[in-house]
JSON list of C-alpha atoms in Angstrom, two decimals:
[
{"chain": "A", "resi": 1, "resn": "UNK", "atom": "CA", "xyz": [13.42, -0.78, 10.04]},
{"chain": "A", "resi": 2, "resn": "UNK", "atom": "CA", "xyz": [11.27, 2.26, 9.75]},
{"chain": "A", "resi": 3, "resn": "UNK", "atom": "CA", "xyz": [7.76, 2.16, 11.26]},
{"chain": "A", "resi": 4, "resn": "UNK", "atom": "CA", "xyz": [4.96, 4.63, 10.73]},
{"chain": "A", "resi": 5, "resn": "UNK", "atom": "CA", "xyz": [2.03, 4.84, 13.05]},
{"chain": "A", "resi": 6, "resn": "UNK", "atom": "CA", "xyz": [-1.23, 6.23, 11.80]},
{"chain": "A", "resi": 7, "resn": "UNK", "atom": "CA", "xyz": [-4.14, 7.73, 13.68]},
{"chain": "A", "resi": 8, "resn": "UNK", "atom": "CA", "xyz": [-7.08, 7.50, 14.06]},
{"chain": "A", "resi": 9, "resn": "UNK", "atom": "CA", "xyz": [-7.98, 4.07, 12.76]},
{"chain": "A", "resi": 10, "resn": "UNK", "atom": "CA", "xyz": [-11.48, 5.06, 11.89]},
{"chain": "A", "resi": 11, "resn": "UNK", "atom": "CA", "xyz": [-13.21, 8.38, 11.43]},
{"chain": "A", "resi": 12, "resn": "UNK", "atom": "CA", "xyz": [-16.93, 8.96, 10.78]},
{"chain": "A", "resi": 13, "resn": "UNK", "atom": "CA", "xyz": [-17.92, 12.43, 9.63]},
{"chain": "A", "resi": 14, "resn": "UNK", "atom": "CA", "xyz": [-21.00, 14.18, 8.36]},
{"chain": "A", "resi": 15, "resn": "UNK", "atom": "CA", "xyz": [-20.72, 15.37, 4.77]},
{"chain": "A", "resi": 16, "resn": "UNK", "atom": "CA", "xyz": [-19.26, 18.78, 4.75]},
{"chain": "A", "resi": 17, "resn": "UNK", "atom": "CA", "xyz": [-17.21, 18.25, 7.92]},
{"chain": "A", "resi": 18, "resn": "UNK", "atom": "CA", "xyz": [-13.38, 18.35, 7.76]},
{"chain": "A", "resi": 19, "resn": "UNK", "atom": "CA", "xyz": [-11.16, 15.29, 8.27]},
{"chain": "A", "resi": 20, "resn": "UNK", "atom": "CA", "xyz": [-7.53, 14.84, 9.29]},
{"chain": "A", "resi": 21, "resn": "UNK", "atom": "CA", "xyz": [-5.35, 11.76, 9.52]},
{"chain": "A", "resi": 22, "resn": "UNK", "atom": "CA", "xyz": [-1.86, 11.78, 11.08]},
{"chain": "A", "resi": 23, "resn": "UNK", "atom": "CA", "xyz": [1.23, 9.69, 10.44]},
{"chain": "A", "resi": 24, "resn": "UNK", "atom": "CA", "xyz": [4.00, 9.53, 13.00]},
{"chain": "A", "resi": 25, "resn": "UNK", "atom": "CA", "xyz": [7.44, 7.98, 13.10]},
{"chain": "A", "resi": 26, "resn": "UNK", "atom": "CA", "xyz": [10.04, 7.60, 15.81]},
{"chain": "A", "resi": 27, "resn": "UNK", "atom": "CA", "xyz": [12.79, 8.05, 13.22]},
{"chain": "A", "resi": 28, "resn": "UNK", "atom": "CA", "xyz": [13.49, 10.66, 10.48]},
{"chain": "A", "resi": 29, "resn": "UNK", "atom": "CA", "xyz": [11.74, 9.67, 7.20]},
{"chain": "A", "resi": 30, "resn": "UNK", "atom": "CA", "xyz": [13.35, 10.16, 3.87]},
{"chain": "A", "resi": 31, "resn": "UNK", "atom": "CA", "xyz": [9.97, 10.78, 2.32]},
{"chain": "A", "resi": 32, "resn": "UNK", "atom": "CA", "xyz": [6.26, 10.23, 2.96]},
{"chain": "A", "resi": 33, "resn": "UNK", "atom": "CA", "xyz": [3.66, 9.07, 0.49]},
{"chain": "A", "resi": 34, "resn": "UNK", "atom": "CA", "xyz": [-0.09, 9.08, 0.72]},
{"chain": "A", "resi": 35, "resn": "UNK", "atom": "CA", "xyz": [-2.43, 6.55, -0.89]},
{"chain": "A", "resi": 36, "resn": "UNK", "atom": "CA", "xyz": [-6.24, 6.18, -1.01]},
{"chain": "A", "resi": 37, "resn": "UNK", "atom": "CA", "xyz": [-7.94, 2.84, -1.21]},
{"chain": "A", "resi": 38, "resn": "UNK", "atom": "CA", "xyz": [-11.65, 2.75, -2.07]},
{"chain": "A", "resi": 39, "resn": "UNK", "atom": "CA", "xyz": [-13.69, -0.07, -0.57]},
{"chain": "A", "resi": 40, "resn": "UNK", "atom": "CA", "xyz": [-12.91, -3.31, -2.49]},
{"chain": "A", "resi": 41, "resn": "UNK", "atom": "CA", "xyz": [-10.23, -1.55, -4.57]},
{"chain": "A", "resi": 42, "resn": "UNK", "atom": "CA", "xyz": [-6.47, -1.16, -4.53]},
{"chain": "A", "resi": 43, "resn": "UNK", "atom": "CA", "xyz": [-4.29, 1.63, -3.08]},
{"chain": "A", "resi": 44, "resn": "UNK", "atom": "CA", "xyz": [-3.88, 4.57, -5.42]},
{"chain": "A", "resi": 45, "resn": "UNK", "atom": "CA", "xyz": [-1.03, 7.06, -5.09]},
{"chain": "A", "resi": 46, "resn": "UNK", "atom": "CA", "xyz": [-2.03, 10.60, -4.06]},
{"chain": "A", "resi": 47, "resn": "UNK", "atom": "CA", "xyz": [1.19, 12.47, -3.35]},
{"chain": "A", "resi": 48, "resn": "UNK", "atom": "CA", "xyz": [4.80, 12.34, -2.16]},
{"chain": "A", "resi": 49, "resn": "UNK", "atom": "CA", "xyz": [6.47, 14.79, 0.21]},
{"chain": "A", "resi": 50, "resn": "UNK", "atom": "CA", "xyz": [10.25, 14.87, 0.56]},
{"chain": "A", "resi": 51, "resn": "UNK", "atom": "CA", "xyz": [11.21, 18.26, 2.04]},
{"chain": "A", "resi": 52, "resn": "UNK", "atom": "CA", "xyz": [11.10, 19.32, 5.70]},
{"chain": "A", "resi": 53, "resn": "UNK", "atom": "CA", "xyz": [8.03, 21.44, 6.32]},
{"chain": "A", "resi": 54, "resn": "UNK", "atom": "CA", "xyz": [6.64, 20.80, 2.88]},
{"chain": "A", "resi": 55, "resn": "UNK", "atom": "CA", "xyz": [2.92, 21.54, 2.27]},
{"chain": "A", "resi": 56, "resn": "UNK", "atom": "CA", "xyz": [1.14, 20.48, -0.91]},
{"chain": "A", "resi": 57, "resn": "UNK", "atom": "CA", "xyz": [-2.54, 20.91, -1.88]},
{"chain": "A", "resi": 58, "resn": "UNK", "atom": "CA", "xyz": [-4.81, 18.98, -4.24]},
{"chain": "A", "resi": 59, "resn": "UNK", "atom": "CA", "xyz": [-8.17, 20.68, -4.42]},
{"chain": "A", "resi": 60, "resn": "UNK", "atom": "CA", "xyz": [-9.71, 20.03, -0.95]},
{"chain": "A", "resi": 61, "resn": "UNK", "atom": "CA", "xyz": [-6.80, 17.88, 0.25]},
{"chain": "A", "resi": 62, "resn": "UNK", "atom": "CA", "xyz": [-3.77, 19.43, 2.07]},
{"chain": "A", "resi": 63, "resn": "UNK", "atom": "CA", "xyz": [-0.71, 17.37, 2.82]},
{"chain": "A", "resi": 64, "resn": "UNK", "atom": "CA", "xyz": [2.02, 18.35, 5.25]},
{"chain": "A", "resi": 65, "resn": "UNK", "atom": "CA", "xyz": [5.39, 17.02, 6.17]},
{"chain": "A", "resi": 66, "resn": "UNK", "atom": "CA", "xyz": [6.80, 18.00, 9.57]},
{"chain": "A", "resi": 67, "resn": "UNK", "atom": "CA", "xyz": [9.79, 20.14, 10.15]},
{"chain": "A", "resi": 68, "resn": "UNK", "atom": "CA", "xyz": [11.67, 17.17, 11.70]},
{"chain": "A", "resi": 69, "resn": "UNK", "atom": "CA", "xyz": [10.42, 14.83, 8.96]},
{"chain": "A", "resi": 70, "resn": "UNK", "atom": "CA", "xyz": [8.96, 12.50, 11.57]},
{"chain": "A", "resi": 71, "resn": "UNK", "atom": "CA", "xyz": [5.30, 13.21, 11.01]},
{"chain": "A", "resi": 72, "resn": "UNK", "atom": "CA", "xyz": [2.84, 13.99, 8.28]},
{"chain": "A", "resi": 73, "resn": "UNK", "atom": "CA", "xyz": [-0.82, 14.83, 7.95]},
{"chain": "A", "resi": 74, "resn": "UNK", "atom": "CA", "xyz": [-3.59, 14.66, 5.37]},
{"chain": "A", "resi": 75, "resn": "UNK", "atom": "CA", "xyz": [-6.46, 17.14, 5.80]},
{"chain": "A", "resi": 76, "resn": "UNK", "atom": "CA", "xyz": [-9.64, 17.11, 3.73]},
{"chain": "A", "resi": 77, "resn": "UNK", "atom": "CA", "xyz": [-11.83, 20.20, 3.82]},
{"chain": "A", "resi": 78, "resn": "UNK", "atom": "CA", "xyz": [-15.56, 19.85, 3.49]},
{"chain": "A", "resi": 79, "resn": "UNK", "atom": "CA", "xyz": [-15.68, 16.08, 2.98]},
{"chain": "A", "resi": 80, "resn": "UNK", "atom": "CA", "xyz": [-17.86, 14.60, 0.22]},
{"chain": "A", "resi": 81, "resn": "UNK", "atom": "CA", "xyz": [-19.26, 11.05, -0.14]},
{"chain": "A", "resi": 82, "resn": "UNK", "atom": "CA", "xyz": [-16.59, 10.49, -2.87]},
{"chain": "A", "resi": 83, "resn": "UNK", "atom": "CA", "xyz": [-13.90, 10.82, -0.11]},
{"chain": "A", "resi": 84, "resn": "UNK", "atom": "CA", "xyz": [-14.85, 7.53, 1.54]},
{"chain": "A", "resi": 85, "resn": "UNK", "atom": "CA", "xyz": [-12.07, 4.96, 1.72]},
{"chain": "A", "resi": 86, "resn": "UNK", "atom": "CA", "xyz": [-8.93, 4.15, 3.60]},
{"chain": "A", "resi": 87, "resn": "UNK", "atom": "CA", "xyz": [-6.07, 6.59, 3.52]},
{"chain": "A", "resi": 88, "resn": "UNK", "atom": "CA", "xyz": [-2.56, 5.24, 4.04]},
{"chain": "A", "resi": 89, "resn": "UNK", "atom": "CA", "xyz": [0.81, 6.84, 4.64]},
{"chain": "A", "resi": 90, "resn": "UNK", "atom": "CA", "xyz": [3.93, 5.14, 3.56]},
{"chain": "A", "resi": 91, "resn": "UNK", "atom": "CA", "xyz": [7.67, 5.69, 3.54]},
{"chain": "A", "resi": 92, "resn": "UNK", "atom": "CA", "xyz": [10.32, 4.09, 1.40]},
{"chain": "A", "resi": 93, "resn": "UNK", "atom": "CA", "xyz": [13.71, 2.97, 2.62]},
{"chain": "A", "resi": 94, "resn": "UNK", "atom": "CA", "xyz": [16.90, 4.08, 1.03]},
{"chain": "A", "resi": 95, "resn": "UNK", "atom": "CA", "xyz": [16.48, 0.90, -1.06]},
{"chain": "A", "resi": 96, "resn": "UNK", "atom": "CA", "xyz": [13.41, 2.00, -3.00]},
{"chain": "A", "resi": 97, "resn": "UNK", "atom": "CA", "xyz": [12.06, -1.52, -3.23]},
{"chain": "A", "resi": 98, "resn": "UNK", "atom": "CA", "xyz": [11.17, -1.60, 0.38]},
{"chain": "A", "resi": 99, "resn": "UNK", "atom": "CA", "xyz": [8.39, 0.53, 1.88]},
{"chain": "A", "resi": 100, "resn": "UNK", "atom": "CA", "xyz": [6.54, 0.63, 5.15]},
{"chain": "A", "resi": 101, "resn": "UNK", "atom": "CA", "xyz": [2.86, 1.43, 5.28]},
{"chain": "A", "resi": 102, "resn": "UNK", "atom": "CA", "xyz": [0.80, 2.76, 8.18]},
{"chain": "A", "resi": 103, "resn": "UNK", "atom": "CA", "xyz": [-2.30, 0.82, 9.11]},
{"chain": "A", "resi": 104, "resn": "UNK", "atom": "CA", "xyz": [-4.51, 3.35, 7.46]},
{"chain": "A", "resi": 105, "resn": "UNK", "atom": "CA", "xyz": [-7.37, 5.60, 8.53]},
{"chain": "A", "resi": 106, "resn": "UNK", "atom": "CA", "xyz": [-10.85, 4.51, 7.26]},
{"chain": "A", "resi": 107, "resn": "UNK", "atom": "CA", "xyz": [-13.10, 7.42, 6.53]},
{"chain": "A", "resi": 108, "resn": "UNK", "atom": "CA", "xyz": [-16.82, 7.07, 6.25]},
{"chain": "A", "resi": 109, "resn": "UNK", "atom": "CA", "xyz": [-18.95, 10.07, 5.21]},
{"chain": "A", "resi": 110, "resn": "UNK", "atom": "CA", "xyz": [-22.64, 10.29, 6.16]},
{"chain": "A", "resi": 111, "resn": "UNK", "atom": "CA", "xyz": [-24.66, 12.25, 3.54]},
{"chain": "B", "resi": 1, "resn": "UNK", "atom": "CA", "xyz": [-1.07, -0.21, -21.24]},
{"chain": "B", "resi": 2, "resn": "UNK", "atom": "CA", "xyz": [-2.51, -2.65, -18.73]},
{"chain": "B", "resi": 3, "resn": "UNK", "atom": "CA", "xyz": [-0.24, -1.50, -15.89]},
{"chain": "B", "resi": 4, "resn": "UNK", "atom": "CA", "xyz": [-0.10, -4.09, -13.23]},
{"chain": "B", "resi": 5, "resn": "UNK", "atom": "CA", "xyz": [-2.22, -7.26, -13.65]},
{"chain": "B", "resi": 6, "resn": "UNK", "atom": "CA", "xyz": [-2.87, -10.04, -11.17]},
{"chain": "B", "resi": 7, "resn": "UNK", "atom": "CA", "xyz": [-4.45, -13.48, -11.56]},
{"chain": "B", "resi": 8, "resn": "UNK", "atom": "CA", "xyz": [-6.54, -15.01, -10.27]},
{"chain": "B", "resi": 9, "resn": "UNK", "atom": "CA", "xyz": [-8.88, -12.43, -8.66]},
{"chain": "B", "resi": 10, "resn": "UNK", "atom": "CA", "xyz": [-10.28, -14.96, -6.19]},
{"chain": "B", "resi": 11, "resn": "UNK", "atom": "CA", "xyz": [-8.98, -18.30, -4.99]},
{"chain": "B", "resi": 12, "resn": "UNK", "atom": "CA", "xyz": [-10.05, -20.83, -2.37]},
{"chain": "B", "resi": 13, "resn": "UNK", "atom": "CA", "xyz": [-7.50, -23.30, -1.17]},
{"chain": "B", "resi": 14, "resn": "UNK", "atom": "CA", "xyz": [-7.51, -26.16, 1.33]},
{"chain": "B", "resi": 15, "resn": "UNK", "atom": "CA", "xyz": [-4.87, -26.31, 4.01]},
{"chain": "B", "resi": 16, "resn": "UNK", "atom": "CA", "xyz": [-1.65, -27.87, 2.65]},
{"chain": "B", "resi": 17, "resn": "UNK", "atom": "CA", "xyz": [-2.32, -27.01, -0.94]},
{"chain": "B", "resi": 18, "resn": "UNK", "atom": "CA", "xyz": [0.18, -24.94, -2.94]},
{"chain": "B", "resi": 19, "resn": "UNK", "atom": "CA", "xyz": [-0.43, -22.33, -5.60]},
{"chain": "B", "resi": 20, "resn": "UNK", "atom": "CA", "xyz": [1.10, -19.44, -7.44]},
{"chain": "B", "resi": 21, "resn": "UNK", "atom": "CA", "xyz": [-0.25, -15.92, -7.57]},
{"chain": "B", "resi": 22, "resn": "UNK", "atom": "CA", "xyz": [0.65, -14.31, -10.83]},
{"chain": "B", "resi": 23, "resn": "UNK", "atom": "CA", "xyz": [1.66, -10.67, -11.32]},
{"chain": "B", "resi": 24, "resn": "UNK", "atom": "CA", "xyz": [2.76, -8.99, -14.55]},
{"chain": "B", "resi": 25, "resn": "UNK", "atom": "CA", "xyz": [3.56, -5.43, -15.45]},
{"chain": "B", "resi": 26, "resn": "UNK", "atom": "CA", "xyz": [4.09, -3.66, -18.73]},
{"chain": "B", "resi": 27, "resn": "UNK", "atom": "CA", "xyz": [5.62, -0.42, -17.39]},
{"chain": "B", "resi": 28, "resn": "UNK", "atom": "CA", "xyz": [9.25, -1.65, -17.55]},
{"chain": "B", "resi": 29, "resn": "UNK", "atom": "CA", "xyz": [9.73, -0.90, -13.85]},
{"chain": "B", "resi": 30, "resn": "UNK", "atom": "CA", "xyz": [12.65, -2.53, -12.11]},
{"chain": "B", "resi": 31, "resn": "UNK", "atom": "CA", "xyz": [11.17, -2.62, -8.63]},
{"chain": "B", "resi": 32, "resn": "UNK", "atom": "CA", "xyz": [8.26, -4.91, -7.77]},
{"chain": "B", "resi": 33, "resn": "UNK", "atom": "CA", "xyz": [6.77, -5.91, -4.49]},
{"chain": "B", "resi": 34, "resn": "UNK", "atom": "CA", "xyz": [4.22, -8.26, -2.97]},
{"chain": "B", "resi": 35, "resn": "UNK", "atom": "CA", "xyz": [2.06, -7.14, 0.01]},
{"chain": "B", "resi": 36, "resn": "UNK", "atom": "CA", "xyz": [-0.69, -8.83, 1.97]},
{"chain": "B", "resi": 37, "resn": "UNK", "atom": "CA", "xyz": [-3.57, -6.84, 3.46]},
{"chain": "B", "resi": 38, "resn": "UNK", "atom": "CA", "xyz": [-5.49, -8.02, 6.47]},
{"chain": "B", "resi": 39, "resn": "UNK", "atom": "CA", "xyz": [-8.35, -6.16, 8.00]},
{"chain": "B", "resi": 40, "resn": "UNK", "atom": "CA", "xyz": [-7.12, -3.25, 10.20]},
{"chain": "B", "resi": 41, "resn": "UNK", "atom": "CA", "xyz": [-3.46, -4.06, 9.59]},
{"chain": "B", "resi": 42, "resn": "UNK", "atom": "CA", "xyz": [-2.63, -2.08, 6.50]},
{"chain": "B", "resi": 43, "resn": "UNK", "atom": "CA", "xyz": [-0.20, -3.42, 3.94]},
{"chain": "B", "resi": 44, "resn": "UNK", "atom": "CA", "xyz": [2.65, -5.71, 4.94]},
{"chain": "B", "resi": 45, "resn": "UNK", "atom": "CA", "xyz": [5.49, -6.42, 2.64]},
{"chain": "B", "resi": 46, "resn": "UNK", "atom": "CA", "xyz": [6.14, -10.07, 1.85]},
{"chain": "B", "resi": 47, "resn": "UNK", "atom": "CA", "xyz": [8.96, -10.04, -0.75]},
{"chain": "B", "resi": 48, "resn": "UNK", "atom": "CA", "xyz": [10.32, -7.51, -3.12]},
{"chain": "B", "resi": 49, "resn": "UNK", "atom": "CA", "xyz": [12.66, -7.40, -6.18]},
{"chain": "B", "resi": 50, "resn": "UNK", "atom": "CA", "xyz": [14.93, -4.61, -7.39]},
{"chain": "B", "resi": 51, "resn": "UNK", "atom": "CA", "xyz": [15.39, -6.22, -10.77]},
{"chain": "B", "resi": 52, "resn": "UNK", "atom": "CA", "xyz": [15.40, -9.46, -12.73]},
{"chain": "B", "resi": 53, "resn": "UNK", "atom": "CA", "xyz": [17.23, -12.16, -10.87]},
{"chain": "B", "resi": 54, "resn": "UNK", "atom": "CA", "xyz": [17.26, -10.23, -7.54]},
{"chain": "B", "resi": 55, "resn": "UNK", "atom": "CA", "xyz": [14.78, -10.77, -4.76]},
{"chain": "B", "resi": 56, "resn": "UNK", "atom": "CA", "xyz": [14.69, -10.07, -1.03]},
{"chain": "B", "resi": 57, "resn": "UNK", "atom": "CA", "xyz": [12.52, -10.67, 1.96]},
{"chain": "B", "resi": 58, "resn": "UNK", "atom": "CA", "xyz": [10.15, -8.18, 3.41]},
{"chain": "B", "resi": 59, "resn": "UNK", "atom": "CA", "xyz": [8.41, -8.03, 6.73]},
{"chain": "B", "resi": 60, "resn": "UNK", "atom": "CA", "xyz": [6.37, -11.28, 6.58]},
{"chain": "B", "resi": 61, "resn": "UNK", "atom": "CA", "xyz": [8.17, -13.71, 4.16]},
{"chain": "B", "resi": 62, "resn": "UNK", "atom": "CA", "xyz": [7.54, -17.02, 5.86]},
{"chain": "B", "resi": 63, "resn": "UNK", "atom": "CA", "xyz": [5.50, -19.44, 3.86]},
{"chain": "B", "resi": 64, "resn": "UNK", "atom": "CA", "xyz": [6.05, -17.58, 0.59]},
{"chain": "B", "resi": 65, "resn": "UNK", "atom": "CA", "xyz": [8.66, -17.86, -2.27]},
{"chain": "B", "resi": 66, "resn": "UNK", "atom": "CA", "xyz": [9.23, -15.51, -5.17]},
{"chain": "B", "resi": 67, "resn": "UNK", "atom": "CA", "xyz": [11.38, -15.50, -8.29]},
{"chain": "B", "resi": 68, "resn": "UNK", "atom": "CA", "xyz": [12.07, -12.79, -10.89]},
{"chain": "B", "resi": 69, "resn": "UNK", "atom": "CA", "xyz": [13.25, -14.32, -14.14]},
{"chain": "B", "resi": 70, "resn": "UNK", "atom": "CA", "xyz": [12.10, -11.34, -16.23]},
{"chain": "B", "resi": 71, "resn": "UNK", "atom": "CA", "xyz": [11.37, -7.69, -15.69]},
{"chain": "B", "resi": 72, "resn": "UNK", "atom": "CA", "xyz": [7.68, -8.23, -16.46]},
{"chain": "B", "resi": 73, "resn": "UNK", "atom": "CA", "xyz": [6.73, -11.07, -14.16]},
{"chain": "B", "resi": 74, "resn": "UNK", "atom": "CA", "xyz": [6.96, -11.53, -10.37]},
{"chain": "B", "resi": 75, "resn": "UNK", "atom": "CA", "xyz": [5.04, -14.65, -9.20]},
{"chain": "B", "resi": 76, "resn": "UNK", "atom": "CA", "xyz": [4.31, -15.34, -5.59]},
{"chain": "B", "resi": 77, "resn": "UNK", "atom": "CA", "xyz": [4.23, -19.02, -4.54]},
{"chain": "B", "resi": 78, "resn": "UNK", "atom": "CA", "xyz": [2.47, -20.38, -1.47]},
{"chain": "B", "resi": 79, "resn": "UNK", "atom": "CA", "xyz": [4.27, -23.57, -0.53]},
{"chain": "B", "resi": 80, "resn": "UNK", "atom": "CA", "xyz": [1.78, -25.16, 1.80]},
{"chain": "B", "resi": 81, "resn": "UNK", "atom": "CA", "xyz": [-1.27, -22.95, 2.41]},
{"chain": "B", "resi": 82, "resn": "UNK", "atom": "CA", "xyz": [-2.46, -22.31, 5.93]},
{"chain": "B", "resi": 83, "resn": "UNK", "atom": "CA", "xyz": [-5.62, -20.49, 7.19]},
{"chain": "B", "resi": 84, "resn": "UNK", "atom": "CA", "xyz": [-3.37, -17.62, 8.47]},
{"chain": "B", "resi": 85, "resn": "UNK", "atom": "CA", "xyz": [-2.62, -16.89, 4.87]},
{"chain": "B", "resi": 86, "resn": "UNK", "atom": "CA", "xyz": [-6.18, -15.91, 4.16]},
{"chain": "B", "resi": 87, "resn": "UNK", "atom": "CA", "xyz": [-5.75, -12.35, 2.99]},
{"chain": "B", "resi": 88, "resn": "UNK", "atom": "CA", "xyz": [-5.90, -9.96, 0.05]},
{"chain": "B", "resi": 89, "resn": "UNK", "atom": "CA", "xyz": [-2.62, -10.03, -1.88]},
{"chain": "B", "resi": 90, "resn": "UNK", "atom": "CA", "xyz": [-1.38, -6.98, -3.84]},
{"chain": "B", "resi": 91, "resn": "UNK", "atom": "CA", "xyz": [1.48, -6.81, -6.34]},
{"chain": "B", "resi": 92, "resn": "UNK", "atom": "CA", "xyz": [2.99, -3.49, -6.93]},
{"chain": "B", "resi": 93, "resn": "UNK", "atom": "CA", "xyz": [5.63, -1.82, -9.07]},
{"chain": "B", "resi": 94, "resn": "UNK", "atom": "CA", "xyz": [7.55, 1.27, -8.20]},
{"chain": "B", "resi": 95, "resn": "UNK", "atom": "CA", "xyz": [7.96, 4.16, -10.62]},
{"chain": "B", "resi": 96, "resn": "UNK", "atom": "CA", "xyz": [10.06, 7.30, -10.05]},
{"chain": "B", "resi": 97, "resn": "UNK", "atom": "CA", "xyz": [8.25, 8.11, -6.82]},
{"chain": "B", "resi": 98, "resn": "UNK", "atom": "CA", "xyz": [4.98, 6.18, -6.37]},
{"chain": "B", "resi": 99, "resn": "UNK", "atom": "CA", "xyz": [3.84, 2.50, -6.28]},
{"chain": "B", "resi": 100, "resn": "UNK", "atom": "CA", "xyz": [1.35, 1.21, -8.79]},
{"chain": "B", "resi": 101, "resn": "UNK", "atom": "CA", "xyz": [-0.79, -1.56, -7.36]},
{"chain": "B", "resi": 102, "resn": "UNK", "atom": "CA", "xyz": [-2.53, -4.36, -9.13]},
{"chain": "B", "resi": 103, "resn": "UNK", "atom": "CA", "xyz": [-6.16, -5.10, -8.51]},
{"chain": "B", "resi": 104, "resn": "UNK", "atom": "CA", "xyz": [-5.39, -7.83, -5.90]},
{"chain": "B", "resi": 105, "resn": "UNK", "atom": "CA", "xyz": [-6.09, -11.48, -5.36]},
{"chain": "B", "resi": 106, "resn": "UNK", "atom": "CA", "xyz": [-8.48, -12.46, -2.54]},
{"chain": "B", "resi": 107, "resn": "UNK", "atom": "CA", "xyz": [-7.28, -15.76, -1.12]},
{"chain": "B", "resi": 108, "resn": "UNK", "atom": "CA", "xyz": [-9.24, -17.89, 1.32]},
{"chain": "B", "resi": 109, "resn": "UNK", "atom": "CA", "xyz": [-7.62, -20.99, 2.97]},
{"chain": "B", "resi": 110, "resn": "UNK", "atom": "CA", "xyz": [-9.98, -23.37, 4.64]}
]
C-alpha cells in the first residue's frame, strides 16, 4: 500500500523563526491531507491538497503539493507558541476508508 | 452535535483480559476507522468500515475485532490484552474530505 515518510521527526525553534515539515512518497498520491495534534489532544484536520503543484495558504501556514504528487510540505512563517504540536501528513487510498499517516513532525517553540 | 465520542478515556487492563472500546458518531458518516498511536510512530490503522455491516482490516489488525451493526457505532474489541497493546486509541469518521477524530482512549496493559 501507499506509504508516506515525514521529516524531520522533531523540530525545535525559537519563537518567530520559520518551520517546515516534509512528506514524501515513492508512489503517486491521490491526495494529501495535513493534520495538527496538540499535546494530549487528537488530530485535527488542517487542509487537503489534490492537484499537482497546488499551493494553499492559511494565515501563516503554506501547504504545497509537488508537481509529481509524490511530496508535500507545510511551512509555518514566524512561529508562535500556539503552533506547538505534532503535524501529520496523510493520504487516502482509492477506498476512502483507508488512509496512511506519516509519523509526524513534533514542533516545539521556545518563547 | 457531539461529533465523535469515545469511552472510556482511560483504561488499565491486566494481560489476558478482554474489553471493548466504544466509539459513536452523530454525523451520519459511512466511513469509520480505528487507529492506534504509539510514541514516534504516528497513527496506524487497525480496522475500518465503509458502512454498516462492512468491515475490513487495516495495517495492524491482529488482536482486535470490530463490528458495525449501525452507522453510529463502531466498537473495537481486544480479545486477550497484551502489553504490546498499550497505546492511545483513536476512532475517526470520514467526511467529504477530512477525518474527524474522537478524543481517544489511553489504554495501559500490565
